[in-house]
Coordinates of C-alpha atoms and ligand atoms in Angstrom, one line a residue:
Chain A
M19 CA 2.4 -16.9 32.6
A20 CA 2.2 -19.8 31.4
R21 CA -1.6 -19.2 29.8
L22 CA 0.7 -15.9 27.2
V23 CA 3.1 -18.6 26.5
V24 CA 0.1 -21.4 25.2
T25 CA -1.7 -18.7 23.9
A26 CA 1.9 -17.2 22.2
R27 CA 2.2 -21.2 20.5
L28 CA -0.9 -21.3 19.4
E29 CA -1.2 -17.6 17.6
S30 CA 1.9 -18.4 15.9
V31 CA 0.7 -21.7 14.7
L32 CA -2.2 -20.2 13.6
K33 CA -1.0 -16.5 12.4
S34 CA 0.5 -19.2 10.0
R35 CA -2.6 -19.4 7.9
V36 CA -1.5 -21.1 5.1
T37 CA 0.0 -24.0 7.8
A38 CA -3.8 -23.4 9.7
L39 CA -5.1 -24.0 6.3
I40 CA -3.4 -27.3 5.4
A41 CA -4.5 -28.4 7.8
L42 CA -8.0 -27.4 7.3
N43 CA -8.3 -28.9 3.8
G44 CA -6.5 -32.2 5.3
A45 CA -9.3 -32.4 7.6
F46 CA -11.5 -31.6 5.1
V47 CA -10.5 -34.3 2.6
L48 CA -9.4 -37.2 4.8
G49 CA -13.6 -36.9 6.6
V50 CA -15.1 -36.1 3.3
G51 CA -13.0 -39.7 2.1
L52 CA -13.8 -41.7 4.8
T53 CA -17.5 -41.2 4.2
V54 CA -17.5 -41.6 0.5
P55 CA -14.7 -43.1 -0.7
A56 CA -15.0 -41.8 -4.6
F57 CA -14.5 -38.0 -3.4
A58 CA -10.7 -39.0 -2.5
T59 CA -9.7 -40.7 -6.1
A60 CA -6.8 -39.4 -8.3
T61 CA -9.8 -39.2 -11.5
N62 CA -12.1 -36.6 -9.0
F63 CA -9.0 -34.7 -8.0
E64 CA -7.9 -33.8 -11.2
I65 CA -11.5 -32.4 -11.7
I66 CA -11.4 -30.0 -8.4
L67 CA -8.1 -29.0 -9.5
E68 CA -9.2 -28.2 -13.8
N69 CA -12.1 -26.0 -11.9
L70 CA -9.6 -24.8 -9.6
S71 CA -7.0 -23.4 -12.2
F72 CA -9.5 -21.4 -14.1
K73 CA -10.6 -19.3 -11.1
A74 CA -7.1 -19.6 -9.3
I75 CA -5.7 -17.4 -12.7
I76 CA -7.7 -14.8 -11.9
L77 CA -7.5 -15.2 -8.3
A78 CA -3.1 -14.5 -8.1
G79 CA -4.3 -11.2 -9.6
M80 CA -7.1 -10.4 -6.7
V81 CA -5.3 -11.3 -3.9
M82 CA -2.7 -8.7 -5.2
L83 CA -5.4 -6.5 -5.9
L84 CA -6.7 -6.9 -2.1
A85 CA -3.5 -6.7 -0.9
A86 CA -3.7 -2.7 -2.6
G87 CA -6.5 -2.6 -0.6
R88 CA -8.5 -2.6 -3.8
F89 CA -11.3 -5.0 -4.9
D90 CA -12.7 -6.2 -8.6
L91 CA -16.0 -7.6 -8.7
S92 CA -16.5 -6.9 -12.8
V93 CA -14.7 -10.0 -13.7
D94 CA -17.5 -12.2 -14.3
G95 CA -18.7 -9.8 -16.5
V96 CA -14.9 -9.2 -18.6
A97 CA -14.3 -12.8 -18.6
A98 CA -17.4 -13.8 -20.2
L99 CA -17.5 -10.2 -23.2
S100 CA -13.9 -11.1 -23.5
G101 CA -15.5 -14.9 -24.8
I102 CA -17.8 -14.2 -26.6
T103 CA -16.1 -11.2 -28.8
A104 CA -13.5 -13.9 -29.1
G105 CA -16.2 -16.3 -30.4
L106 CA -18.4 -14.3 -32.1
L107 CA -15.1 -12.7 -34.3
M108 CA -14.2 -16.5 -35.1
E109 CA -18.0 -18.3 -35.5
R110 CA -19.4 -14.8 -37.4
S111 CA -16.4 -12.6 -38.6
G112 CA -14.3 -15.0 -40.1
V113 CA -11.3 -13.8 -38.1
G114 CA -8.3 -16.3 -37.2
P115 CA -8.2 -17.7 -34.0
L116 CA -5.0 -15.7 -32.7
L117 CA -6.4 -12.5 -33.5
A118 CA -9.3 -13.1 -31.7
V119 CA -7.7 -14.2 -28.5
L120 CA -6.3 -10.6 -28.7
A121 CA -9.0 -8.8 -29.4
G122 CA -10.6 -11.1 -26.8
L123 CA -7.4 -9.6 -24.4
A124 CA -7.8 -6.1 -25.2
V125 CA -11.8 -6.5 -24.1
G126 CA -9.9 -7.1 -21.1
L127 CA -7.7 -4.5 -21.4
G128 CA -10.5 -1.4 -21.8
I129 CA -12.3 -2.1 -19.2
G130 CA -9.1 -2.5 -16.4
L131 CA -8.1 0.9 -17.3
I132 CA -11.5 2.2 -17.4
N133 CA -11.3 0.4 -14.1
G134 CA -8.3 1.1 -12.9
I135 CA -8.4 4.9 -13.6
A136 CA -12.0 5.3 -12.6
V137 CA -10.6 4.4 -9.4
E138 CA -7.4 5.6 -9.1
K139 CA -7.5 9.0 -10.9
I140 CA -11.1 10.4 -10.7
G141 CA -11.6 8.6 -7.0
L142 CA -14.7 6.6 -7.8
N143 CA -15.8 3.9 -5.2
P144 CA -14.3 0.8 -6.0
L145 CA -17.7 -1.2 -5.0
M146 CA -19.8 1.1 -7.7
T147 CA -17.4 1.3 -10.2
T148 CA -16.3 -3.0 -10.6
L149 CA -20.3 -3.0 -10.0
A150 CA -21.3 -1.1 -13.1
T151 CA -18.6 -2.3 -15.3
W152 CA -19.8 -6.0 -14.3
W153 CA -23.1 -4.9 -15.7
A154 CA -22.1 -3.3 -18.5
A155 CA -19.9 -5.9 -20.0
S156 CA -22.1 -8.6 -18.6
G157 CA -24.5 -6.9 -20.5
A158 CA -23.0 -6.5 -23.4
A159 CA -21.9 -10.1 -23.4
L160 CA -25.6 -11.1 -23.8
G161 CA -26.4 -9.0 -26.0
L162 CA -23.7 -9.5 -28.9
T163 CA -24.6 -12.6 -29.0
G164 CA -27.9 -12.2 -30.1
G165 CA -29.6 -14.9 -28.1
S166 CA -27.3 -17.8 -29.3
Y167 CA -23.8 -18.8 -28.2
P168 CA -21.4 -19.1 -30.8
Y169 CA -19.5 -22.6 -30.7
D170 CA -18.2 -23.3 -34.3
F171 CA -14.8 -23.0 -33.1
P172 CA -11.6 -23.7 -35.1
D173 CA -9.7 -26.9 -33.4
S174 CA -6.8 -25.0 -33.1
F175 CA -8.8 -22.4 -30.9
H176 CA -10.2 -25.2 -29.2
A177 CA -6.3 -26.7 -28.2
V178 CA -6.4 -23.6 -25.9
G179 CA -8.4 -25.2 -23.4
R180 CA -8.2 -28.7 -24.2
L181 CA -4.5 -29.9 -24.9
Q182 CA -2.7 -31.6 -21.8
F183 CA 1.6 -31.2 -21.0
A184 CA 2.5 -34.4 -18.9
D185 CA -1.7 -35.7 -17.8
L186 CA -2.3 -32.6 -17.0
L187 CA -4.9 -30.2 -19.2
F188 CA -3.3 -26.8 -20.3
P189 CA -5.6 -24.8 -17.8
I190 CA -4.2 -26.1 -14.9
W191 CA -0.6 -24.9 -16.1
Y192 CA -1.3 -21.6 -16.9
A193 CA -2.8 -21.4 -13.6
F194 CA 0.3 -22.7 -12.0
F195 CA 2.1 -20.3 -14.3
F196 CA 0.1 -17.6 -12.9
V197 CA 0.6 -18.5 -9.3
V198 CA 3.9 -19.0 -9.3
L199 CA 5.0 -15.8 -11.6
L200 CA 2.8 -13.5 -9.2
A201 CA 3.4 -14.8 -5.6
I202 CA 6.9 -14.2 -6.6
I203 CA 6.2 -11.1 -7.7
L204 CA 3.9 -10.1 -4.8
K205 CA 6.3 -11.4 -2.4
F206 CA 9.9 -10.7 -3.2
Q207 CA 9.8 -7.5 -5.8
K208 CA 9.4 -3.8 -5.0
F209 CA 6.2 -3.8 -7.3
G210 CA 4.8 -6.3 -4.2
F211 CA 6.1 -3.9 -1.9
H212 CA 4.5 -1.2 -2.7
T213 CA 1.6 -3.2 -3.2
Y214 CA 1.6 -4.0 0.3
A215 CA 2.5 -0.5 0.8
T216 CA -0.4 0.8 -1.2
G217 CA -2.6 -1.2 0.8
G218 CA -1.8 -0.9 4.4
G219 CA -1.3 2.8 4.4
R220 CA -2.0 4.7 0.9
E221 CA -1.0 8.1 1.8
A222 CA 1.9 7.3 4.1
A223 CA 2.7 5.3 1.4
R224 CA 2.5 8.4 -1.8
R225 CA 4.4 10.4 1.0
Q226 CA 7.5 8.1 0.7
G227 CA 7.2 8.6 -3.5
V228 CA 5.4 5.3 -4.4
K229 CA 3.1 5.7 -7.2
V230 CA 0.1 4.5 -5.3
G231 CA -2.5 5.3 -8.4
G232 CA -0.1 3.7 -10.6
V233 CA -0.1 0.5 -8.5
G234 CA -3.7 0.7 -8.3
I235 CA -3.7 1.3 -12.0
G236 CA -1.4 -1.6 -12.9
L237 CA -3.3 -4.4 -10.5
F238 CA -6.4 -3.1 -11.6
V239 CA -5.5 -3.8 -15.5
L240 CA -3.5 -7.0 -13.9
V241 CA -7.1 -8.6 -12.5
A242 CA -8.5 -7.6 -16.0
L243 CA -6.4 -9.3 -18.2
L244 CA -6.8 -12.5 -16.4
S245 CA -10.0 -12.6 -16.2
A246 CA -10.2 -11.9 -19.8
F247 CA -8.1 -14.7 -20.5
V248 CA -9.8 -16.9 -18.4
G249 CA -13.0 -15.7 -20.7
V250 CA -11.2 -16.7 -23.4
V251 CA -9.4 -20.1 -22.1
F252 CA -13.1 -21.7 -21.1
A253 CA -15.0 -21.1 -24.1
A254 CA -12.2 -22.9 -25.3
R255 CA -12.1 -25.8 -22.8
I256 CA -16.1 -26.1 -23.1
G257 CA -16.3 -25.3 -26.8
T258 CA -19.0 -22.4 -26.6
A259 CA -18.6 -18.8 -25.2
A260 CA -21.5 -18.0 -23.1
P261 CA -22.2 -14.9 -21.6
N262 CA -22.7 -16.9 -17.9
A263 CA -20.3 -18.9 -18.0
V264 CA -18.3 -18.3 -15.1
D265 CA -21.1 -16.5 -13.2
G266 CA -20.0 -16.1 -9.6
F267 CA -16.2 -16.5 -10.2
A268 CA -15.8 -12.7 -8.7
L269 CA -17.8 -13.3 -5.4
Q270 CA -16.5 -16.9 -4.8
I271 CA -12.1 -15.6 -5.5
I272 CA -12.6 -12.5 -3.1
A273 CA -13.9 -14.9 -0.7
A274 CA -11.3 -17.7 -1.2
G275 CA -8.6 -14.6 -0.9
V276 CA -10.2 -13.4 2.8
I277 CA -10.0 -16.7 3.8
G278 CA -6.2 -17.1 2.3
G279 CA -5.7 -13.7 4.5
A280 CA -6.4 -10.7 2.5
S281 CA -8.6 -8.4 4.0
L282 CA -10.5 -5.8 1.9
G283 CA -8.5 -3.4 4.2
G284 CA -5.3 -4.1 2.4
G285 CA -1.6 -4.4 3.4
R286 CA -2.2 -8.2 3.8
G287 CA -2.8 -11.6 1.7
S288 CA -0.8 -14.1 0.5
I289 CA -1.4 -16.1 -2.9
V290 CA -0.9 -19.7 -1.4
G291 CA -3.3 -18.6 1.3
G292 CA -5.4 -17.0 -1.5
L293 CA -5.3 -21.0 -3.1
L294 CA -5.6 -23.0 -0.8
G295 CA -8.9 -20.8 0.3
L296 CA -10.0 -21.9 -3.0
L297 CA -9.1 -25.3 -3.0
F298 CA -11.6 -25.9 -0.1
L299 CA -14.6 -24.1 -1.7
Q300 CA -14.1 -26.0 -4.2
M301 CA -13.6 -29.2 -2.4
M302 CA -17.0 -28.5 -0.5
S303 CA -18.6 -28.5 -3.9
S304 CA -17.0 -31.8 -5.2
A305 CA -18.1 -32.9 -1.3
A306 CA -21.6 -32.3 -1.7
F307 CA -21.8 -33.9 -5.1
F308 CA -20.8 -36.9 -3.4
L309 CA -23.2 -36.5 -0.4
G310 CA -26.4 -35.8 -2.5
I311 CA -26.4 -32.3 -1.7
D312 CA -28.6 -29.9 -3.5
P313 CA -25.4 -27.9 -5.6
L314 CA -27.6 -24.7 -4.5
W315 CA -26.8 -25.3 -1.1
I316 CA -22.9 -25.1 -1.7
Q317 CA -22.9 -21.2 -2.1
S318 CA -24.7 -20.9 1.5
I319 CA -22.2 -22.9 2.6
S320 CA -19.4 -21.2 1.0
G321 CA -21.4 -17.9 3.0
V322 CA -20.8 -19.6 6.4
V323 CA -17.1 -20.5 5.6
L324 CA -16.5 -16.9 4.4
L325 CA -18.0 -15.6 7.3
V326 CA -16.6 -18.1 9.9
A327 CA -13.3 -17.9 8.3
I328 CA -13.7 -13.5 8.7
A329 CA -14.4 -13.7 12.1
A330 CA -12.0 -16.0 13.1
D331 CA -9.4 -13.5 11.8
A332 CA -10.5 -10.9 13.6
F333 CA -11.0 -12.6 16.9
L334 CA -6.9 -13.3 16.8
R335 CA -6.5 -10.2 16.1
R336 CA -7.9 -9.0 18.9
E337 CA -6.5 -11.7 21.3
R338 CA -2.8 -10.3 19.5
D339 CA -3.2 -6.7 19.8
E340 CA -4.2 -7.0 23.6
A341 CA -1.4 -9.3 24.6
G342 CA 1.0 -7.8 21.8
A343 CA 1.1 -4.0 22.3
G344 CA 4.2 -2.9 24.5
A345 CA 5.6 -5.9 24.2
I346 CA 8.3 -6.0 22.3
Chain B
M13 CA 31.9 26.9 1.2
Q14 CA 28.5 28.6 1.0
S15 CA 28.0 31.3 -0.8
S16 CA 27.5 34.2 1.4
V17 CA 26.6 37.9 1.4
K18 CA 26.7 40.3 4.0
S19 CA 23.2 41.5 4.1
E20 CA 22.8 45.3 5.1
H21 CA 21.9 44.4 9.0
G22 CA 25.4 43.1 8.9
E23 CA 24.2 39.5 9.0
T24 CA 25.6 36.3 6.7
A25 CA 22.9 35.6 4.8
R26 CA 23.7 32.4 2.9
T27 CA 21.5 30.7 0.4
P28 CA 19.0 28.9 1.8
V29 CA 18.9 25.4 1.1
I30 CA 14.7 25.5 0.6
E31 CA 12.7 28.9 0.3
V32 CA 8.8 29.4 -0.6
R33 CA 8.2 33.1 -1.3
G34 CA 4.3 33.8 -1.3
A35 CA 3.2 29.9 -0.4
A36 CA -0.6 30.0 0.0
K37 CA -2.9 26.7 0.5
S38 CA -6.7 26.9 0.2
Y39 CA -9.0 24.3 1.3
G40 CA -12.2 25.4 -0.2
S41 CA -13.1 28.1 1.8
I42 CA -10.7 27.5 4.5
R43 CA -7.2 29.7 3.6
A44 CA -4.7 27.5 5.6
L45 CA -1.7 29.4 5.0
D46 CA -1.6 32.8 3.2
G47 CA 1.5 34.2 1.5
I48 CA 4.4 32.9 3.4
D49 CA 8.2 33.8 2.9
F50 CA 9.9 31.2 4.8
A51 CA 13.6 30.1 4.1
M52 CA 15.5 27.2 5.5
N53 CA 19.1 28.0 5.9
P54 CA 22.3 26.0 5.9
G55 CA 23.4 24.6 9.6
E56 CA 20.2 26.6 11.1
V57 CA 18.0 24.8 12.8
H58 CA 14.8 26.6 12.1
A59 CA 11.9 27.0 14.4
L60 CA 7.9 26.8 13.2
V61 CA 5.9 27.5 16.3
G62 CA 2.1 28.7 16.1
D63 CA -1.3 27.8 17.7
N64 CA -3.4 24.6 16.5
G65 CA -4.5 25.3 13.1
A66 CA -1.6 28.1 12.7
G67 CA -0.3 26.5 9.3
K68 CA 2.8 24.5 10.8
S69 CA 1.8 21.3 8.9
T70 CA 0.4 22.9 6.5
L71 CA 3.5 24.9 5.2
L72 CA 5.5 21.4 6.2
K73 CA 4.0 19.7 3.5
I74 CA 4.4 21.8 1.3
L75 CA 8.0 21.9 1.6
S76 CA 7.7 18.3 1.2
G77 CA 6.0 18.0 -1.3
A78 CA 3.2 16.8 -0.1
I79 CA 0.4 19.0 -1.3
K80 CA 0.6 21.7 -3.9
P81 CA 0.0 24.7 -2.4
T82 CA -3.0 26.9 -4.2
A83 CA 0.0 29.7 -4.7
G84 CA 3.8 30.8 -4.5
T85 CA 7.5 29.6 -5.6
I86 CA 9.9 27.1 -4.2
Y87 CA 14.0 27.3 -4.4
M88 CA 16.2 25.3 -3.6
D89 CA 19.3 26.3 -3.9
G90 CA 18.6 29.1 -5.5
R91 CA 16.9 27.4 -7.8
R92 CA 13.6 27.7 -8.9
V93 CA 11.9 24.2 -8.8
N94 CA 8.7 22.2 -9.2
L95 CA 7.3 19.9 -6.4
D96 CA 5.1 18.3 -7.9
N97 CA 4.3 15.3 -5.4
P98 CA 6.4 13.7 -2.4
Q99 CA 9.2 12.2 -5.2
D100 CA 10.7 15.3 -5.9
S101 CA 11.6 16.8 -2.7
L102 CA 12.4 13.1 -2.4
D103 CA 14.7 13.3 -4.6
L104 CA 16.1 16.6 -4.1
G105 CA 17.9 15.2 -0.8
V106 CA 14.4 16.5 1.6
A107 CA 13.3 14.1 4.8
T108 CA 10.4 14.6 6.5
V109 CA 8.9 13.1 9.7
Y110 CA 5.7 13.4 9.2
Q111 CA 3.0 14.7 12.6
D112 CA 0.9 11.5 11.7
L113 CA 4.4 9.8 10.7
A114 CA 3.5 8.3 7.5
L115 CA 3.6 4.7 8.6
V116 CA 2.2 1.6 7.2
P117 CA 0.8 0.0 10.2
V118 CA 0.3 -3.7 9.3
L119 CA 4.3 -3.9 7.5
P120 CA 7.1 -4.6 10.0
I121 CA 9.9 -2.2 10.6
P122 CA 12.8 -2.7 7.8
E123 CA 10.0 -2.3 5.0
N124 CA 8.3 1.0 6.6
I125 CA 12.4 2.5 6.7
F126 CA 12.8 1.7 3.3
L127 CA 9.8 2.3 1.9
G128 CA 9.8 3.8 -1.4
R129 CA 13.3 3.0 -2.0
E130 CA 13.3 -0.4 -1.4
P131 CA 17.3 -1.6 -2.3
T132 CA 16.9 -4.0 -4.8
R133 CA 19.3 -6.7 -7.5
Y134 CA 17.0 -7.8 -10.7
G135 CA 13.8 -6.3 -9.2
F136 CA 14.3 -8.5 -6.3
V137 CA 14.2 -6.8 -2.8
Q138 CA 17.0 -7.6 -0.5
R139 CA 15.4 -7.9 2.5
R140 CA 17.9 -9.7 4.0
R141 CA 19.9 -6.0 3.8
M142 CA 16.9 -4.5 5.1
V143 CA 17.2 -5.9 8.2
R144 CA 19.9 -5.1 9.0
A145 CA 20.3 -1.9 8.0
A146 CA 17.3 -0.7 9.7
R147 CA 19.1 -2.7 12.8
D148 CA 22.1 -1.1 12.6
L149 CA 20.5 2.2 12.2
F150 CA 18.8 1.9 15.4
E151 CA 22.4 1.7 17.3
S152 CA 23.3 3.8 15.8
L153 CA 20.7 6.3 17.3
G154 CA 21.5 4.9 20.3
Q155 CA 18.2 5.7 21.6
M156 CA 13.9 4.1 22.1
N157 CA 15.0 0.4 22.6
I158 CA 13.4 -2.1 19.9
R159 CA 14.1 -5.7 20.6
N160 CA 12.2 -7.1 17.4
I161 CA 13.0 -5.2 14.4
E162 CA 10.8 -7.7 12.7
A163 CA 8.0 -6.6 14.4
S164 CA 4.8 -5.1 12.7
V165 CA 5.2 -0.7 13.4
A166 CA 1.4 -1.7 14.3
D167 CA 2.9 -2.9 17.5
L168 CA 5.3 -0.1 18.6
S169 CA 4.5 2.3 21.2
G170 CA 4.4 6.3 20.3
G171 CA 8.0 6.6 20.9
Q172 CA 9.2 3.4 19.1
R173 CA 7.1 4.8 16.2
Q174 CA 8.5 8.6 16.0
A175 CA 11.6 6.5 16.4
V176 CA 10.9 4.2 13.3
A177 CA 9.8 7.4 10.9
L178 CA 13.2 9.2 11.6
A179 CA 15.4 6.8 11.3
R180 CA 13.6 6.3 8.0
A181 CA 13.9 10.4 7.6
I182 CA 17.8 10.4 8.9
H183 CA 18.6 7.3 6.8
G184 CA 17.3 8.9 3.5
G185 CA 20.5 11.1 3.9
G186 CA 19.4 14.2 2.2
R187 CA 20.3 18.1 3.5
A188 CA 17.0 19.1 4.4
L189 CA 15.2 17.2 7.4
L190 CA 11.9 18.8 8.4
L191 CA 10.0 17.7 11.5
D192 CA 6.6 17.8 13.2
E193 CA 5.8 18.1 16.5
P194 CA 8.8 15.6 17.2
T195 CA 8.6 15.1 20.4
A196 CA 4.4 15.9 20.9
A197 CA 3.6 11.6 21.7
L198 CA 7.4 11.8 23.5
G199 CA 7.7 11.7 27.2
V200 CA 10.0 13.3 29.4
R201 CA 13.0 10.8 28.6
E202 CA 12.3 10.2 24.9
S203 CA 12.1 13.6 24.2
E204 CA 15.4 14.2 25.7
A205 CA 16.8 12.0 23.8
M206 CA 15.2 13.5 20.6
L207 CA 16.5 16.2 21.1
E208 CA 20.0 15.8 21.5
L209 CA 19.3 13.7 18.2
I210 CA 18.4 17.1 16.5
E211 CA 21.4 19.0 18.6
S212 CA 23.7 16.4 16.9
L213 CA 22.2 16.4 13.1
K214 CA 23.3 20.0 13.2
T215 CA 25.7 20.4 10.5
P216 CA 26.9 23.5 8.8
Q217 CA 25.9 21.7 5.6
H218 CA 21.9 20.9 6.6
A219 CA 19.1 22.4 7.0
I220 CA 16.8 21.6 9.6
V221 CA 13.0 22.9 10.2
I222 CA 11.3 21.6 13.8
V223 CA 7.5 22.2 14.4
S224 CA 6.4 22.4 18.0
H225 CA 4.5 23.6 20.4
N226 CA 7.1 23.0 23.8
L227 CA 9.2 26.5 23.4
A228 CA 11.7 25.2 26.0
H229 CA 12.1 23.2 23.1
V230 CA 12.3 25.1 20.4
F231 CA 14.8 27.7 22.5
R232 CA 17.1 24.7 23.0
V233 CA 17.7 23.3 20.1
S234 CA 16.7 26.5 17.5
D235 CA 18.8 29.0 15.7
R236 CA 15.8 30.8 14.4
I237 CA 12.2 30.8 15.0
T238 CA 8.7 31.8 12.6
V239 CA 5.5 32.4 14.1
L240 CA 2.8 31.3 12.3
R241 CA -1.0 33.0 13.0
R242 CA -4.2 32.0 11.6
G243 CA -2.0 30.8 8.1
V244 CA -0.7 34.0 8.3
K245 CA 3.5 35.0 9.2
A246 CA 3.3 36.6 12.1
G247 CA 7.5 37.0 12.6
T248 CA 10.6 35.5 11.9
A249 CA 13.5 36.0 14.8
I250 CA 16.9 35.0 16.4
R251 CA 16.7 32.9 18.7
E252 CA 19.4 34.6 20.8
G253 CA 17.7 38.1 20.3
T254 CA 14.3 37.7 21.6
T255 CA 12.8 36.0 24.5
T256 CA 10.1 33.3 25.2
E257 CA 7.8 35.9 26.1
E258 CA 8.6 37.8 22.4
I259 CA 7.2 34.9 20.5
V260 CA 4.2 34.2 23.0
S261 CA 2.8 37.8 22.3
L262 CA 3.4 37.3 18.6
M263 CA 2.0 33.7 18.9
T264 CA -1.5 35.1 20.3
G265 CA -1.5 38.5 18.7
A266 CA -0.4 40.7 21.2
T267 CA 2.0 42.3 18.8
S268 CA 2.1 42.2 15.0
A269 CA 5.2 41.6 13.5
S270 CA 8.6 42.6 14.7
G271 CA 12.6 41.8 14.2
E272 CA 11.0 41.5 10.3
E273 CA 13.9 39.4 8.4
R274 CA 13.6 36.1 6.2
Ligands
LIG1 N1 -7.0 18.4 4.3 C1 -7.3 19.2 4.6 N2 -8.8 19.7 4.7 C2 -9.3 21.3 5.0 N3 -8.5 21.8 6.1 C3 -7.6 21.3 6.1 C4 -7.1 20.1 5.8 N4 -5.1 20.4 6.7 C5 -5.6 21.2 7.3 N5 -6.6 22.0 7.0 C6 -7.0 23.4 7.7 O1 -6.1 24.3 8.0 C7 -5.7 25.1 8.8 C8 -4.2 24.7 9.2 O2 -3.5 23.8 9.3 P1 -2.6 22.5 10.3 O3 -1.1 23.4 9.0 O4 -2.5 21.8 10.5 O5 -2.2 23.7 11.5 P2 -0.8 23.5 12.6 O6 -0.3 21.9 11.9 O7 -0.4 24.8 12.5 O8 -1.9 23.0 13.5 C9 -6.3 24.6 9.8 O9 -7.2 25.4 10.1 C10 -6.9 23.3 9.7 O10 -8.5 23.0 9.9
LIG2 MG1 0.0 20.4 12.7

């Protein structure tokens, strides 16, 4: 009896993934900050926040896609090709920045539609499909540059990634905007409810009149558009459109989403949770820098963190299933 | 109210709420259904019986728009309709409790009851309204004690899940209710409650189809019984004019179609 109560209480605390992740992040800041004071400074947090912001923009859409039971590996390729398309148009074709940005976004729209239609209408496997479009897009990005990356952009383009508002870079505000907007849609709007239903029981949702294919296509397009946007903004921020600029984003973002409570099986996940997962991964990179750990090891550590998160999740769920069945 | 014509046999024939003619469905080389005529009359509980694999669920899914028939036409109130997807039949007032219940286990009860037709204001789902309505619905059904209306369907018992699926179908309103094996997963007491519920849902306007293996249940609640055997219709009988033996022999193929009438 007593044990059951304790388990139940522990569970209700941990079940709120957000609470657990806030505690984890807090403990991490405290632990590393006490060891290396330079880690826990406003300057460093601004750097962390900036690095985080680009991934957070895509993450907001990816968590929704995960909730719908899908995922997208083509993110890095889409961002690269979009940034390079916009960059080349400005540098080598004399196209104005506005049109160039729109062309970059159009690349995202196109690849998003291809991903969405291939998976939802033709029924291709999402892993293979988005792996293929990632490959094709990053190959095209490399091929288009012909070896030299575009960098000669007008100032008005740089402004997109470099201006500040209230002491924070624009990309941070973009992230804020998309995270808040999409979190509201996912939690409170009909489309969000249908997203969870699609991922939690595709056939059941379909039979109750949910347009599951439409939800999937819409979210593939959303993620690709956000990726394209990030590709363009990133090029504006660093002043070059490089084909490998955002390599590794897709896996980090999906990992962050899963750490934050999403599952590849669909039906679950929260954008705030994913953001906290992303913050944790980003802080680990930063801490490694301050602790003098080779950045190459970060990838390995991130993998271990992901594994621990999945295992803890599976463990808690098994506990809950054993305790919960018939107790309602 | 209903348009009535006297048929030659002197029995009152009303315009069926839903009717299929020549319904067929193939899965590759498997003929799940072939040349089925089937009608749901207002005020009637029509039972659909037959062995496992006879095609009962397939016929039900054609009526609910969950699958498209390979051949055949569907009429609602005498008008030809196309059921291209489940939304079409939902819009026409057909509510279905599928054999597998078609619930989303990870979601709470209110989300499941309102799945696909969540009440919204400015695009925002009125969740509190959903919870209240779900609670009221279970109270009015008066069966299955569900203590925590916020529970995920994954945490419910088989009977409770059945109740959620039924509550959803009833809440949708509509004029036709399709029930695929509604008592199969239930205990004796729960089955009894379910049968009483089905009887209480019978009105002169509503048409109900119940698929069941249990002939005692079938004879208790239905007005008309149609037997399927290996994808074809073995026969249709008025409950009052038939016996369990006759139905069983139709199911097993001991006799061919008798008492033919739509
Ligand atoms: N999705 C499907 N794919 C292939 N065969 C199917 C499918 N659904 C049903 N069948 C086949 O169609 C026949 C009728 O099935 P069903 O309508 O479920 O029978 P019942 O509900 O009477 O037990 C069976 O032979 C079954 O194996
Ligand atoms: Mg069946």
